């Protein structure tokens, strides 16, 4: 809710669908939180050595999602190529994390939750990439 308020209060109004950008930012922040929590839960597991790749991907995905959310929140003179590339990188990070969590999902509920969050976030990033590509012909990108 506050993100939408900030966009509305910004002196340079977005010419693109604020709802789509806000939805993406919210998904990115949630995915970052879920990935961080999954990494922490993995560290608490009995066989933590079997989860090192999962932990690493969780933390990488969390960092990339957080950075992507911050970049999307900036409205002053966005650089189209940078936004698109960052969203593409984030979608890849989410996909890789989702695939690794899938490997452990039968044994660990936290990996099932993380897998679902990453899958959702990847889809939303891909949807926004499509919207941004369409927007290239207009004014936002």
PDB file of C-alpha atoms in Angstrom:
ATOM      1  CA  UNK A   1       0.000   0.000   0.000  1.00  0.00           C
ATOM      2  CA  UNK A   2       2.733   2.490   0.913  1.00  0.00           C
ATOM      3  CA  UNK A   3       4.592   1.771  -2.331  1.00  0.00           C
ATOM      4  CA  UNK A   4       1.548   2.853  -4.322  1.00  0.00           C
ATOM      5  CA  UNK A   5       1.267   5.982  -2.177  1.00  0.00           C
ATOM      6  CA  UNK A   6       4.922   6.795  -2.822  1.00  0.00           C
ATOM      7  CA  UNK A   7       4.486   6.368  -6.563  1.00  0.00           C
ATOM      8  CA  UNK A   8       1.466   8.691  -6.441  1.00  0.00           C
ATOM      9  CA  UNK A   9       3.409  11.286  -4.421  1.00  0.00           C
ATOM     10  CA  UNK A  10       6.485  11.226  -6.663  1.00  0.00           C
ATOM     11  CA  UNK A  11       6.889  14.335  -8.833  1.00  0.00           C
ATOM     12  CA  UNK A  12       7.648  12.124 -11.846  1.00  0.00           C
ATOM     13  CA  UNK A  13       4.629   9.929 -12.275  1.00  0.00           C
ATOM     14  CA  UNK A  14       5.015   6.494 -13.802  1.00  0.00           C
ATOM     15  CA  UNK A  15       3.432   6.209 -17.213  1.00  0.00           C
ATOM     16  CA  UNK A  16       3.238   2.456 -16.815  1.00  0.00           C
ATOM     17  CA  UNK A  17       0.766   0.419 -14.809  1.00  0.00           C
ATOM     18  CA  UNK A  18       1.565   1.226 -11.177  1.00  0.00           C
ATOM     19  CA  UNK A  19      -0.307  -1.892 -10.073  1.00  0.00           C
ATOM     20  CA  UNK A  20       2.028  -4.175 -12.076  1.00  0.00           C
ATOM     21  CA  UNK A  21       5.165  -2.539 -10.705  1.00  0.00           C
ATOM     22  CA  UNK A  22       3.821  -2.549  -7.144  1.00  0.00           C
ATOM     23  CA  UNK A  23       2.822  -6.204  -7.450  1.00  0.00           C
ATOM     24  CA  UNK A  24       6.315  -7.050  -8.667  1.00  0.00           C
ATOM     25  CA  UNK A  25       8.014  -5.101  -5.869  1.00  0.00           C
ATOM     26  CA  UNK A  26       5.821  -6.813  -3.260  1.00  0.00           C
ATOM     27  CA  UNK A  27       6.567 -10.239  -4.748  1.00  0.00           C
ATOM     28  CA  UNK A  28      10.303  -9.491  -4.796  1.00  0.00           C
ATOM     29  CA  UNK A  29      10.357  -8.386  -1.165  1.00  0.00           C
ATOM     30  CA  UNK A  30       8.336 -11.428  -0.085  1.00  0.00           C
ATOM     31  CA  UNK A  31      10.569 -13.796  -2.063  1.00  0.00           C
ATOM     32  CA  UNK A  32      13.677 -12.236  -0.515  1.00  0.00           C
ATOM     33  CA  UNK A  33      12.242 -12.750   2.972  1.00  0.00           C
ATOM     34  CA  UNK A  34      11.172 -16.330   2.227  1.00  0.00           C
ATOM     35  CA  UNK A  35      14.560 -17.218   0.708  1.00  0.00           C
ATOM     36  CA  UNK A  36      16.377 -15.758   3.711  1.00  0.00           C
ATOM     37  CA  UNK A  37      14.139 -17.739   6.061  1.00  0.00           C
ATOM     38  CA  UNK A  38      14.631 -20.910   4.039  1.00  0.00           C
ATOM     39  CA  UNK A  39      18.415 -20.501   4.210  1.00  0.00           C
ATOM     40  CA  UNK A  40      18.155 -20.064   7.962  1.00  0.00           C
ATOM     41  CA  UNK A  41      15.896 -23.107   8.278  1.00  0.00           C
ATOM     42  CA  UNK A  42      18.365 -25.128   6.191  1.00  0.00           C
ATOM     43  CA  UNK A  43      21.113 -24.130   8.630  1.00  0.00           C
ATOM     44  CA  UNK A  44      19.010 -25.562  11.438  1.00  0.00           C
ATOM     45  CA  UNK A  45      18.559 -28.938   9.761  1.00  0.00           C
ATOM     46  CA  UNK A  46      20.338 -32.068  10.982  1.00  0.00           C
ATOM     47  CA  UNK A  47      22.051 -32.753   7.653  1.00  0.00           C
ATOM     48  CA  UNK A  48      23.060 -29.163   6.890  1.00  0.00           C
ATOM     49  CA  UNK A  49      26.002 -30.283   4.745  1.00  0.00           C
ATOM     50  CA  UNK A  50      23.485 -31.680   2.226  1.00  0.00           C
ATOM     51  CA  UNK A  51      21.871 -28.248   1.962  1.00  0.00           C
ATOM     52  CA  UNK A  52      24.861 -26.003   1.233  1.00  0.00           C
ATOM     53  CA  UNK A  53      23.890 -25.417  -2.418  1.00  0.00           C
ATOM     54  CA  UNK A  54      20.326 -24.652  -1.352  1.00  0.00           C
ATOM     55  CA  UNK A  55      21.530 -22.191   1.291  1.00  0.00           C
ATOM     56  CA  UNK A  56      23.809 -20.463  -1.191  1.00  0.00           C
ATOM     57  CA  UNK A  57      21.084 -20.137  -3.826  1.00  0.00           C
ATOM     58  CA  UNK A  58      18.595 -18.954  -1.177  1.00  0.00           C
ATOM     59  CA  UNK A  59      20.924 -16.155  -0.121  1.00  0.00           C
ATOM     60  CA  UNK A  60      21.839 -15.191  -3.692  1.00  0.00           C
ATOM     61  CA  UNK A  61      18.176 -15.117  -4.694  1.00  0.00           C
ATOM     62  CA  UNK A  62      17.277 -13.039  -1.627  1.00  0.00           C
ATOM     63  CA  UNK A  63      19.966 -10.462  -2.421  1.00  0.00           C
ATOM     64  CA  UNK A  64      19.011 -10.255  -6.098  1.00  0.00           C
ATOM     65  CA  UNK A  65      15.308  -9.907  -5.268  1.00  0.00           C
ATOM     66  CA  UNK A  66      15.991  -7.118  -2.762  1.00  0.00           C
ATOM     67  CA  UNK A  67      18.184  -5.241  -5.217  1.00  0.00           C
ATOM     68  CA  UNK A  68      15.629  -5.635  -7.993  1.00  0.00           C
ATOM     69  CA  UNK A  69      12.862  -4.280  -5.746  1.00  0.00           C
ATOM     70  CA  UNK A  70      14.962  -1.227  -4.882  1.00  0.00           C
ATOM     71  CA  UNK A  71      15.773  -0.542  -8.532  1.00  0.00           C
ATOM     72  CA  UNK A  72      12.112  -0.860  -9.544  1.00  0.00           C
ATOM     73  CA  UNK A  73      11.105   1.607  -6.826  1.00  0.00           C
ATOM     74  CA  UNK A  74      13.198   4.341  -8.447  1.00  0.00           C
ATOM     75  CA  UNK A  75      11.131   6.447 -10.828  1.00  0.00           C
ATOM     76  CA  UNK A  76      13.504   9.235 -11.787  1.00  0.00           C
ATOM     77  CA  UNK A  77      14.963   8.572 -15.235  1.00  0.00           C
ATOM     78  CA  UNK A  78      14.883   4.755 -15.247  1.00  0.00           C
ATOM     79  CA  UNK A  79      17.284   3.090 -17.684  1.00  0.00           C
ATOM     80  CA  UNK A  80      15.254   0.595 -19.740  1.00  0.00           C
ATOM     81  CA  UNK A  81      18.100  -1.805 -20.485  1.00  0.00           C
ATOM     82  CA  UNK A  82      19.143  -1.907 -16.832  1.00  0.00           C
ATOM     83  CA  UNK A  83      15.607  -2.571 -15.598  1.00  0.00           C
ATOM     84  CA  UNK A  84      15.044  -5.317 -18.126  1.00  0.00           C
ATOM     85  CA  UNK A  85      18.430  -6.944 -17.440  1.00  0.00           C
ATOM     86  CA  UNK A  86      17.925  -6.796 -13.675  1.00  0.00           C
ATOM     87  CA  UNK A  87      14.474  -8.376 -13.966  1.00  0.00           C
ATOM     88  CA  UNK A  88      15.874 -11.096 -16.235  1.00  0.00           C
ATOM     89  CA  UNK A  89      18.673 -11.829 -13.742  1.00  0.00           C
ATOM     90  CA  UNK A  90      16.149 -11.978 -10.949  1.00  0.00           C
ATOM     91  CA  UNK A  91      13.939 -14.390 -12.881  1.00  0.00           C
ATOM     92  CA  UNK A  92      16.974 -16.654 -13.419  1.00  0.00           C
ATOM     93  CA  UNK A  93      17.902 -16.504  -9.724  1.00  0.00           C
ATOM     94  CA  UNK A  94      14.333 -17.383  -8.750  1.00  0.00           C
ATOM     95  CA  UNK A  95      14.226 -20.273 -11.215  1.00  0.00           C
ATOM     96  CA  UNK A  96      17.541 -21.720  -9.981  1.00  0.00           C
ATOM     97  CA  UNK A  97      16.528 -21.370  -6.338  1.00  0.00           C
ATOM     98  CA  UNK A  98      13.140 -22.917  -7.105  1.00  0.00           C
ATOM     99  CA  UNK A  99      14.817 -25.891  -8.819  1.00  0.00           C
ATOM    100  CA  UNK A 100      17.179 -26.473  -5.900  1.00  0.00           C
ATOM    101  CA  UNK A 101      14.383 -26.196  -3.343  1.00  0.00           C
ATOM    102  CA  UNK A 102      12.431 -28.732  -5.398  1.00  0.00           C
ATOM    103  CA  UNK A 103      15.226 -31.240  -4.768  1.00  0.00           C
ATOM    104  CA  UNK A 104      14.668 -30.908  -0.999  1.00  0.00           C
ATOM    105  CA  UNK A 105      10.927 -30.242  -0.973  1.00  0.00           C
ATOM    106  CA  UNK A 106       9.829 -33.767  -0.061  1.00  0.00           C
ATOM    107  CA  UNK A 107      11.905 -33.660   3.089  1.00  0.00           C
ATOM    108  CA  UNK A 108      11.612 -29.985   4.127  1.00  0.00           C
ATOM    109  CA  UNK A 109       8.454 -27.897   4.270  1.00  0.00           C
ATOM    110  CA  UNK A 110      10.500 -24.678   4.240  1.00  0.00           C
ATOM    111  CA  UNK A 111      11.880 -25.694   0.839  1.00  0.00           C
ATOM    112  CA  UNK A 112       8.332 -26.292  -0.459  1.00  0.00           C
ATOM    113  CA  UNK A 113       7.322 -22.821   0.699  1.00  0.00           C
ATOM    114  CA  UNK A 114      10.433 -21.272  -0.834  1.00  0.00           C
ATOM    115  CA  UNK A 115       9.922 -23.147  -4.102  1.00  0.00           C
ATOM    116  CA  UNK A 116       6.394 -21.728  -4.403  1.00  0.00           C
ATOM    117  CA  UNK A 117       7.515 -18.184  -3.593  1.00  0.00           C
ATOM    118  CA  UNK A 118      10.357 -18.326  -6.135  1.00  0.00           C
ATOM    119  CA  UNK A 119       8.035 -19.749  -8.778  1.00  0.00           C
ATOM    120  CA  UNK A 120       5.546 -16.934  -8.210  1.00  0.00           C
ATOM    121  CA  UNK A 121       8.252 -14.273  -8.215  1.00  0.00           C
ATOM    122  CA  UNK A 122       9.790 -15.593 -11.431  1.00  0.00           C
ATOM    123  CA  UNK A 123       6.385 -15.466 -13.141  1.00  0.00           C
ATOM    124  CA  UNK A 124       5.712 -11.913 -11.970  1.00  0.00           C
ATOM    125  CA  UNK A 125       9.178 -10.787 -13.119  1.00  0.00           C
ATOM    126  CA  UNK A 126       8.592 -12.382 -16.528  1.00  0.00           C
ATOM    127  CA  UNK A 127       5.193 -10.689 -16.770  1.00  0.00           C
ATOM    128  CA  UNK A 128       6.738  -7.307 -15.987  1.00  0.00           C
ATOM    129  CA  UNK A 129       9.522  -7.889 -18.523  1.00  0.00           C
ATOM    130  CA  UNK A 130       6.804  -8.459 -21.138  1.00  0.00           C
ATOM    131  CA  UNK A 131       4.975  -5.309 -20.072  1.00  0.00           C
ATOM    132  CA  UNK A 132       8.181  -3.289 -20.143  1.00  0.00           C
ATOM    133  CA  UNK A 133       8.989  -4.580 -23.620  1.00  0.00           C
ATOM    134  CA  UNK A 134       5.532  -3.508 -24.783  1.00  0.00           C
ATOM    135  CA  UNK A 135       6.081  -0.172 -23.026  1.00  0.00           C
ATOM    136  CA  UNK A 136       9.181   0.510 -25.100  1.00  0.00           C
ATOM    137  CA  UNK A 137       6.864   1.783 -27.790  1.00  0.00           C
ATOM    138  CA  UNK A 138       5.289   4.186 -25.314  1.00  0.00           C
ATOM    139  CA  UNK A 139       7.002   6.319 -22.713  1.00  0.00           C
ATOM    140  CA  UNK A 140       8.136   4.315 -19.676  1.00  0.00           C
ATOM    141  CA  UNK A 141      10.774   2.243 -21.402  1.00  0.00           C
TER     142      UNK A 141
END
